CSV table of C-alpha atoms in Angstrom, one decimal:
chain,number,residue,atom,x,y,z
A,1,UNK,CA,-48.6,65.8,71.7
A,2,UNK,CA,-46.9,62.9,73.5
A,3,UNK,CA,-45.6,63.3,77.0
A,4,UNK,CA,-41.9,63.3,77.2
A,5,UNK,CA,-40.4,60.3,78.9
A,6,UNK,CA,-38.5,61.2,82.0
A,7,UNK,CA,-34.8,60.7,81.7
A,8,UNK,CA,-32.2,60.3,84.5
A,9,UNK,CA,-28.6,59.8,83.8
A,10,UNK,CA,-26.3,57.8,86.1
A,11,UNK,CA,-22.8,59.3,86.3
A,12,UNK,CA,-19.5,58.6,88.0
A,13,UNK,CA,-15.9,58.0,87.3
A,14,UNK,CA,-14.8,54.8,85.6
A,15,UNK,CA,-15.4,51.6,87.6
A,16,UNK,CA,-17.6,53.4,90.2
A,17,UNK,CA,-20.5,51.0,89.7
A,18,UNK,CA,-22.8,52.8,87.2
A,19,UNK,CA,-23.7,49.8,85.2
A,20,UNK,CA,-24.2,47.7,88.4
A,21,UNK,CA,-26.6,50.3,89.8
A,22,UNK,CA,-28.6,50.4,86.6
A,23,UNK,CA,-28.7,46.6,86.5
A,24,UNK,CA,-30.2,46.7,90.0
A,25,UNK,CA,-32.6,49.6,89.4
A,26,UNK,CA,-34.2,48.0,86.3
A,27,UNK,CA,-35.8,45.0,88.0
A,28,UNK,CA,-36.9,47.1,91.0
A,29,UNK,CA,-38.7,49.6,88.7
A,30,UNK,CA,-40.1,46.7,86.6
A,31,UNK,CA,-41.4,45.0,89.8
A,32,UNK,CA,-43.4,48.2,90.4
A,33,UNK,CA,-44.9,47.9,86.9
A,34,UNK,CA,-42.8,50.5,85.1
A,35,UNK,CA,-41.3,50.0,81.6
A,36,UNK,CA,-37.6,50.9,81.7
A,37,UNK,CA,-35.4,52.0,78.7
A,38,UNK,CA,-31.7,52.5,78.9
A,39,UNK,CA,-29.2,54.4,76.8
A,40,UNK,CA,-25.5,53.8,77.1
A,41,UNK,CA,-23.1,56.4,75.7
A,42,UNK,CA,-20.1,54.9,74.0
A,43,UNK,CA,-17.6,57.7,73.4
A,44,UNK,CA,-15.4,55.9,70.9
A,45,UNK,CA,-16.5,55.9,67.2
A,46,UNK,CA,-16.9,52.6,65.3
A,47,UNK,CA,-19.3,50.7,67.6
A,48,UNK,CA,-19.8,47.2,66.3
A,49,UNK,CA,-23.1,45.6,67.3
A,50,UNK,CA,-23.3,43.1,64.4
A,51,UNK,CA,-21.3,40.0,63.7
A,52,UNK,CA,-19.1,39.9,60.6
A,53,UNK,CA,-20.4,37.6,57.9
A,54,UNK,CA,-24.1,37.7,59.1
A,55,UNK,CA,-26.6,38.9,56.6
A,56,UNK,CA,-27.4,42.2,58.4
A,57,UNK,CA,-23.7,42.9,58.7
A,58,UNK,CA,-23.4,42.3,54.9
A,59,UNK,CA,-26.2,44.7,54.3
A,60,UNK,CA,-24.4,47.4,56.3
A,61,UNK,CA,-21.1,46.6,54.5
A,62,UNK,CA,-22.9,47.1,51.2
A,63,UNK,CA,-23.9,50.6,52.2
A,64,UNK,CA,-27.3,50.3,53.8
A,65,UNK,CA,-28.0,53.5,55.7
A,66,UNK,CA,-30.3,51.9,58.2
A,67,UNK,CA,-30.3,48.2,59.2
A,68,UNK,CA,-33.1,46.5,61.2
A,69,UNK,CA,-32.9,43.0,62.4
A,70,UNK,CA,-36.3,41.6,63.5
A,71,UNK,CA,-37.3,38.3,65.0
A,72,UNK,CA,-40.5,37.2,66.8
A,73,UNK,CA,-39.5,38.6,70.2
A,74,UNK,CA,-36.9,41.4,69.5
A,75,UNK,CA,-35.9,44.1,67.1
A,76,UNK,CA,-32.6,45.8,66.7
A,77,UNK,CA,-32.0,48.9,64.6
A,78,UNK,CA,-28.8,50.7,63.8
A,79,UNK,CA,-27.7,53.3,61.3
A,80,UNK,CA,-24.7,55.4,60.3
A,81,UNK,CA,-24.6,58.9,61.6
A,82,UNK,CA,-23.0,62.0,60.1
A,83,UNK,CA,-22.8,63.6,63.6
A,84,UNK,CA,-23.6,62.4,67.1
A,85,UNK,CA,-27.2,62.7,68.1
A,86,UNK,CA,-28.4,64.8,71.0
A,87,UNK,CA,-29.6,62.7,74.0
A,88,UNK,CA,-33.1,64.1,73.6
A,89,UNK,CA,-33.2,63.0,70.0
A,90,UNK,CA,-32.2,59.5,71.0
A,91,UNK,CA,-34.7,59.4,73.8
A,92,UNK,CA,-37.5,60.6,71.6
A,93,UNK,CA,-37.3,57.3,69.7
A,94,UNK,CA,-38.0,55.3,72.9
A,95,UNK,CA,-41.8,55.7,73.1
A,96,UNK,CA,-42.7,52.4,74.7
A,97,UNK,CA,-41.1,53.1,78.1
A,98,UNK,CA,-42.1,55.0,81.3
A,99,UNK,CA,-38.6,56.1,82.3
A,100,UNK,CA,-35.1,56.1,80.6
A,101,UNK,CA,-31.9,55.6,82.5
A,102,UNK,CA,-28.8,56.6,80.8
A,103,UNK,CA,-25.1,55.9,81.5
A,104,UNK,CA,-22.2,58.0,80.3
A,105,UNK,CA,-23.8,61.3,79.4
A,106,UNK,CA,-21.9,63.4,81.9
A,107,UNK,CA,-22.3,66.6,79.9
A,108,UNK,CA,-26.1,66.3,79.5
A,109,UNK,CA,-28.3,68.7,81.4
A,110,UNK,CA,-30.5,66.1,82.9
A,111,UNK,CA,-31.3,64.9,86.4
A,112,UNK,CA,-28.4,62.7,87.6
A,113,UNK,CA,-27.7,60.1,90.2
A,114,UNK,CA,-24.0,60.1,90.9
A,115,UNK,CA,-22.2,56.9,91.9
A,116,UNK,CA,-19.2,57.4,94.2
A,117,UNK,CA,-17.2,54.4,95.5
A,118,UNK,CA,-14.8,55.0,98.4
A,119,UNK,CA,-12.2,52.5,97.1
A,120,UNK,CA,-12.3,54.1,93.6
A,121,UNK,CA,-12.7,57.8,94.0
A,122,UNK,CA,-14.6,60.2,96.2
A,123,UNK,CA,-14.5,62.7,93.4
A,124,UNK,CA,-17.8,64.3,92.5
A,125,UNK,CA,-18.4,65.1,88.9
A,126,UNK,CA,-21.2,66.9,87.0
A,127,UNK,CA,-23.1,69.8,88.5
A,128,UNK,CA,-24.8,70.0,91.9
A,129,UNK,CA,-27.9,71.5,90.4
A,130,UNK,CA,-28.7,68.4,88.4
A,131,UNK,CA,-27.7,65.8,91.0
A,132,UNK,CA,-30.8,64.4,92.6
A,133,UNK,CA,-29.0,61.7,94.6
A,134,UNK,CA,-25.7,60.1,95.3
A,135,UNK,CA,-25.3,56.3,95.6
A,136,UNK,CA,-22.2,55.8,97.7
A,137,UNK,CA,-20.4,53.7,100.3
A,138,UNK,CA,-18.6,56.8,101.5
A,139,UNK,CA,-19.6,59.6,103.9
A,140,UNK,CA,-19.6,62.8,101.9
A,141,UNK,CA,-19.9,66.4,103.1
A,142,UNK,CA,-22.7,67.3,100.7
A,143,UNK,CA,-26.3,68.5,100.9
A,144,UNK,CA,-27.5,66.1,98.1
A,145,UNK,CA,-29.3,63.1,99.5
A,146,UNK,CA,-27.0,60.1,99.8
A,147,UNK,CA,-28.1,56.4,99.5
A,148,UNK,CA,-26.2,53.2,99.9
A,149,UNK,CA,-24.8,51.7,96.7
A,150,UNK,CA,-27.2,48.7,97.1
A,151,UNK,CA,-30.2,50.7,98.3
A,152,UNK,CA,-32.1,50.3,95.0
A,153,UNK,CA,-35.5,50.3,96.8
A,154,UNK,CA,-34.9,53.8,98.2
A,155,UNK,CA,-33.5,55.0,94.9
A,156,UNK,CA,-36.5,53.5,93.0
A,157,UNK,CA,-38.7,55.3,95.5
A,158,UNK,CA,-37.0,58.5,94.7
A,159,UNK,CA,-37.4,58.0,90.9
A,160,UNK,CA,-41.1,57.0,91.3
A,161,UNK,CA,-41.8,60.0,93.5
A,162,UNK,CA,-39.9,62.5,91.3
A,163,UNK,CA,-40.7,61.3,87.8
A,164,UNK,CA,-43.4,58.5,87.7
A,165,UNK,CA,-46.2,59.7,89.9
């Protein structure tokens, strides 16, 4: 049986800095020798990742249920779904990583790091039980450990201690 890859979801209101935090955590975790995967939830149907007119796009338009585009240094795979996949099902396909960071899965029952920006909203979302840290530029009256928005070294320390040791 394969070990389940740890999954931590980054949550926050729109424009809080979730993507920026993930962009900063990835190189810090990679610097430490960890392989990092990411999953971004897009809540609107009809995601287009291919370019109209390209061969792979034409395959999909013709009715291919699963399209894979491969080149010497990358592979991309996409398929049509009858229903939205559970986060664990998606994560189970990512076997070549040590940790998965997700963005946009606010309803998932996974450990979370919440991003709170004073200028945007001090609103906390999600559940306190799942929140392992808050990345913020505000002073918040909470018991959850708070880190600076740019303190990716300390946040990576937390992830390494909690999930990668």
